PDB file of C-alpha atoms in Angstrom:
ATOM      1  CA  MET F   1       3.913  -8.265   7.083  1.00  0.00           C
ATOM      2  CA  SER F   2       5.850  -5.049   8.321  1.00  0.00           C
ATOM      3  CA  GLY F   3       6.483  -4.075   4.570  1.00  0.00           C
ATOM      4  CA  GLN F   4       8.015  -5.510   1.611  1.00  0.00           C
ATOM      5  CA  PHE F   5      11.097  -5.523  -0.495  1.00  0.00           C
ATOM      6  CA  PHE F   6      11.088  -5.007  -4.631  1.00  0.00           C
ATOM      7  CA  SER F   7      13.710  -4.086  -7.064  1.00  0.00           C
ATOM      8  CA  ILE F   8      13.436  -2.212 -10.108  1.00  0.00           C
ATOM      9  CA  TRP F   9      15.922  -2.534 -13.128  1.00  0.00           C
ATOM     10  CA  PRO F  10      16.039   1.034 -14.796  1.00  0.00           C
ATOM     11  CA  VAL F  11      15.687   1.332 -18.747  1.00  0.00           C
ATOM     12  CA  ASP F  12      18.931   3.374 -19.012  1.00  0.00           C
ATOM     13  CA  GLN F  13      21.378   0.793 -18.971  1.00  0.00           C
ATOM     14  CA  ASN F  14      24.597   2.840 -17.512  1.00  0.00           C
ATOM     15  CA  GLN F  15      22.359   2.755 -14.033  1.00  0.00           C
ATOM     16  CA  ASN F  16      22.314  -0.224 -11.780  1.00  0.00           C
ATOM     17  CA  LYS F  17      19.419  -2.186 -10.223  1.00  0.00           C
ATOM     18  CA  VAL F  18      17.906  -0.740  -7.662  1.00  0.00           C
ATOM     19  CA  ASN F  19      16.976  -2.748  -4.291  1.00  0.00           C
ATOM     20  CA  GLN F  20      14.311  -0.749  -1.911  1.00  0.00           C
ATOM     21  CA  ARG F  21      12.192  -1.630   0.947  1.00  0.00           C
ATOM     22  CA  ILE F  22       9.134   0.014   2.162  1.00  0.00           C
ATOM     23  CA  PRO F  23       6.722  -0.027   5.058  1.00  0.00           C
ATOM     24  CA  LEU F  24       4.109  -0.388   3.202  1.00  0.00           C
ATOM     25  CA  LEU F  25       1.840  -3.282   2.119  1.00  0.00           C
ATOM     26  CA  GLY F  26       0.439  -3.946  -1.473  1.00  0.00           C
ATOM     27  CA  GLN F  27       1.703  -3.873  -5.382  1.00  0.00           C
ATOM     28  CA  HIS F  28      -0.273  -0.525  -5.921  1.00  0.00           C
ATOM     29  CA  GLN F  29       2.274   0.820  -3.228  1.00  0.00           C
ATOM     30  CA  ILE F  30       5.330  -0.716  -5.497  1.00  0.00           C
ATOM     31  CA  GLU F  31       3.716   1.267  -8.456  1.00  0.00           C
ATOM     32  CA  ASN F  32       3.251   4.392  -6.259  1.00  0.00           C
ATOM     33  CA  VAL F  33       6.992   4.492  -5.649  1.00  0.00           C
ATOM     34  CA  THR F  34       7.802   3.870  -8.847  1.00  0.00           C
ATOM     35  CA  VAL F  35       6.048   6.777  -9.618  1.00  0.00           C
ATOM     36  CA  VAL F  36       7.561   8.711  -6.786  1.00  0.00           C
ATOM     37  CA  MET F  37      11.305   7.376  -8.054  1.00  0.00           C
ATOM     38  CA  SER F  38      10.712   8.719 -11.768  1.00  0.00           C
ATOM     39  CA  ILE F  39       9.556  12.058 -10.553  1.00  0.00           C
ATOM     40  CA  VAL F  40      12.763  12.556  -8.497  1.00  0.00           C
ATOM     41  CA  GLU F  41      14.920  11.395 -11.537  1.00  0.00           C
ATOM     42  CA  GLN F  42      13.040  13.944 -13.678  1.00  0.00           C
ATOM     43  CA  LEU F  43      13.775  16.761 -10.664  1.00  0.00           C
ATOM     44  CA  CYS F  44      17.369  15.792 -10.576  1.00  0.00           C
ATOM     45  CA  GLN F  45      17.547  16.142 -14.532  1.00  0.00           C
ATOM     46  CA  GLN F  46      15.931  19.313 -14.388  1.00  0.00           C
ATOM     47  CA  GLY F  47      18.812  20.368 -11.493  1.00  0.00           C
ATOM     48  CA  TRP F  48      17.077  19.700  -8.299  1.00  0.00           C
ATOM     49  CA  ASP F  49      19.912  18.443  -5.782  1.00  0.00           C
ATOM     50  CA  ILE F  50      18.026  15.417  -4.254  1.00  0.00           C
ATOM     51  CA  PRO F  51      20.451  13.075  -3.364  1.00  0.00           C
ATOM     52  CA  GLN F  52      19.774   9.177  -3.558  1.00  0.00           C
ATOM     53  CA  SER F  53      20.240   8.823   0.185  1.00  0.00           C
ATOM     54  CA  ALA F  54      17.436  11.102   0.988  1.00  0.00           C
ATOM     55  CA  LEU F  55      14.775   9.484  -1.533  1.00  0.00           C
ATOM     56  CA  ASN F  56      15.968   6.070   0.072  1.00  0.00           C
ATOM     57  CA  THR F  57      15.275   7.497   3.753  1.00  0.00           C
ATOM     58  CA  GLY F  58      11.990   8.812   2.921  1.00  0.00           C
ATOM     59  CA  LEU F  59      10.473   5.256   1.023  1.00  0.00           C
ATOM     60  CA  THR F  60      11.875   3.497   4.006  1.00  0.00           C
ATOM     61  CA  ARG F  61       9.887   5.589   6.692  1.00  0.00           C
ATOM     62  CA  VAL F  62       6.882   6.445   4.969  1.00  0.00           C
ATOM     63  CA  GLU F  63       3.862   5.953   7.022  1.00  0.00           C
ATOM     64  CA  TRP F  64       0.159   5.746   6.000  1.00  0.00           C
ATOM     65  CA  PRO F  65      -1.590   5.164   9.048  1.00  0.00           C
ATOM     66  CA  ALA F  66      -4.989   2.880   8.485  1.00  0.00           C
ATOM     67  CA  ARG F  67      -3.815   2.192   4.924  1.00  0.00           C
ATOM     68  CA  CYS F  68      -3.456  -1.749   5.234  1.00  0.00           C
ATOM     69  CA  GLU F  69      -1.876  -1.403   8.563  1.00  0.00           C
ATOM     70  CA  ILE F  70      -1.081  -4.369  10.622  1.00  0.00           C
ATOM     71  CA  PHE F  71      -2.648  -3.430  13.861  1.00  0.00           C
ATOM     72  CA  GLN F  72      -1.793  -6.968  15.711  1.00  0.00           C
ATOM     73  CA  SER F  73      -0.255  -9.897  14.376  1.00  0.00           C
ATOM     74  CA  THR F  74      -1.609 -13.028  16.121  1.00  0.00           C
ATOM     75  CA  PRO F  75      -4.553 -13.245  15.507  1.00  0.00           C
ATOM     76  CA  PRO F  76      -3.939 -10.446  12.504  1.00  0.00           C
ATOM     77  CA  ILE F  77      -5.955  -7.692  12.472  1.00  0.00           C
ATOM     78  CA  LEU F  78      -5.738  -5.310   9.564  1.00  0.00           C
ATOM     79  CA  ILE F  79      -7.256  -1.752   9.842  1.00  0.00           C
ATOM     80  CA  ASP F  80      -7.568   0.024   6.458  1.00  0.00           C
ATOM     81  CA  SER F  81      -9.578   3.323   5.387  1.00  0.00           C
ATOM     82  CA  SER F  82     -10.670   2.069   2.048  1.00  0.00           C
ATOM     83  CA  HIS F  83     -13.061   4.708   1.163  1.00  0.00           C
ATOM     84  CA  ASN F  84     -13.629   3.887  -2.400  1.00  0.00           C
ATOM     85  CA  GLN F  85     -14.284   0.903  -4.842  1.00  0.00           C
ATOM     86  CA  ALA F  86     -10.652   1.674  -6.240  1.00  0.00           C
ATOM     87  CA  SER F  87      -9.354   1.881  -2.453  1.00  0.00           C
ATOM     88  CA  ALA F  88     -11.092  -1.248  -1.328  1.00  0.00           C
ATOM     89  CA  SER F  89     -10.128  -3.455  -4.578  1.00  0.00           C
ATOM     90  CA  GLN F  90      -6.670  -2.711  -3.704  1.00  0.00           C
ATOM     91  CA  LEU F  91      -7.390  -3.639  -0.283  1.00  0.00           C
ATOM     92  CA  ASN F  92      -8.837  -7.060  -1.208  1.00  0.00           C
ATOM     93  CA  LYS F  93      -5.789  -7.710  -3.102  1.00  0.00           C
ATOM     94  CA  VAL F  94      -3.531  -7.012  -0.380  1.00  0.00           C
ATOM     95  CA  LEU F  95      -5.718  -9.649   1.780  1.00  0.00           C
ATOM     96  CA  GLU F  96      -5.639 -12.082  -0.884  1.00  0.00           C
ATOM     97  CA  ASP F  97      -1.769 -12.022  -1.007  1.00  0.00           C
ATOM     98  CA  LEU F  98      -1.513 -11.778   2.872  1.00  0.00           C
ATOM     99  CA  PHE F  99      -3.973 -14.417   3.615  1.00  0.00           C
ATOM    100  CA  PRO F 100      -5.094 -16.877   1.063  1.00  0.00           C
ATOM    101  CA  HIS F 101      -7.435 -19.562   2.115  1.00  0.00           C
ATOM    102  CA  GLN F 102      -8.429 -17.950   5.177  1.00  0.00           C
ATOM    103  CA  ARG F 103     -11.460 -16.864   6.559  1.00  0.00           C
ATOM    104  CA  ARG F 104     -11.468 -13.093   6.919  1.00  0.00           C
ATOM    105  CA  VAL F 105     -14.278 -11.231   8.885  1.00  0.00           C
ATOM    106  CA  LEU F 106     -14.359  -7.523   7.765  1.00  0.00           C
ATOM    107  CA  ILE F 107     -15.835  -4.868  10.493  1.00  0.00           C
ATOM    108  CA  PHE F 108     -16.881  -2.214   8.738  1.00  0.00           C
ATOM    109  CA  GLY F 109     -18.101   1.383   9.398  1.00  0.00           C
ATOM    110  CA  ALA F 110     -18.968   4.185   7.501  1.00  0.00           C
ATOM    111  CA  MET F 111     -20.799   7.609   8.255  1.00  0.00           C
ATOM    112  CA  MET F 112     -23.323   6.858   5.190  1.00  0.00           C
ATOM    113  CA  ILE F 113     -24.048   3.148   4.820  1.00  0.00           C
ATOM    114  CA  ARG F 114     -24.570   3.932   0.795  1.00  0.00           C
ATOM    115  CA  ILE F 115     -20.308   3.692   1.153  1.00  0.00           C
ATOM    116  CA  LEU F 116     -21.049  -0.288   1.984  1.00  0.00           C
ATOM    117  CA  LYS F 117     -22.110  -0.874  -1.785  1.00  0.00           C
ATOM    118  CA  VAL F 118     -19.382   1.019  -3.056  1.00  0.00           C
ATOM    119  CA  CYS F 119     -16.428  -0.626  -0.978  1.00  0.00           C
ATOM    120  CA  LEU F 120     -18.091  -4.052  -0.155  1.00  0.00           C
ATOM    121  CA  MET F 121     -15.527  -6.677  -1.144  1.00  0.00           C
ATOM    122  CA  ASN F 122     -15.884 -10.327  -1.808  1.00  0.00           C
ATOM    123  CA  SER F 123     -15.158 -13.461   0.522  1.00  0.00           C
ATOM    124  CA  PHE F 124     -15.931 -11.763   4.088  1.00  0.00           C
ATOM    125  CA  GLN F 125     -18.324 -12.344   6.807  1.00  0.00           C
ATOM    126  CA  ILE F 126     -19.631  -8.738   7.202  1.00  0.00           C
ATOM    127  CA  VAL F 127     -19.952  -6.712  10.610  1.00  0.00           C
ATOM    128  CA  VAL F 128     -21.657  -3.393  10.274  1.00  0.00           C
ATOM    129  CA  THR F 129     -21.397  -0.470  12.578  1.00  0.00           C
ATOM    130  CA  GLN F 130     -22.112   2.983  12.610  1.00  0.00           C
ATOM    131  CA  PHE F 131     -20.660   6.368  14.489  1.00  0.00           C
TER     132      PHE F 131
END
């Protein structure tokens, strides 16, 4: 649960398949990485000197604290800073992938209670707190 591996098959038949590991969780993070890789490719075509090794190092070392971050493995505790419906939806997908058929408890903190209505996800026992 400390990241994921994926492979990308370039459209250009002269390029090899890329196998990559990222320390972030979620299919949405793989999609984000493919965007980054495409941007770097375009920059290189425009004359920028970005070594493949630099891209690989950056992708394997990327950190996003409190975004689908495994805080503890036994029992599993995941911290996430979802702040809108889109990020909450991605969190829900990650939880379904990592912990299918398991009871989940959501401890939710927000500065404004209206955010709860936006970010509320299915299949959770809800604990609400404020700060």
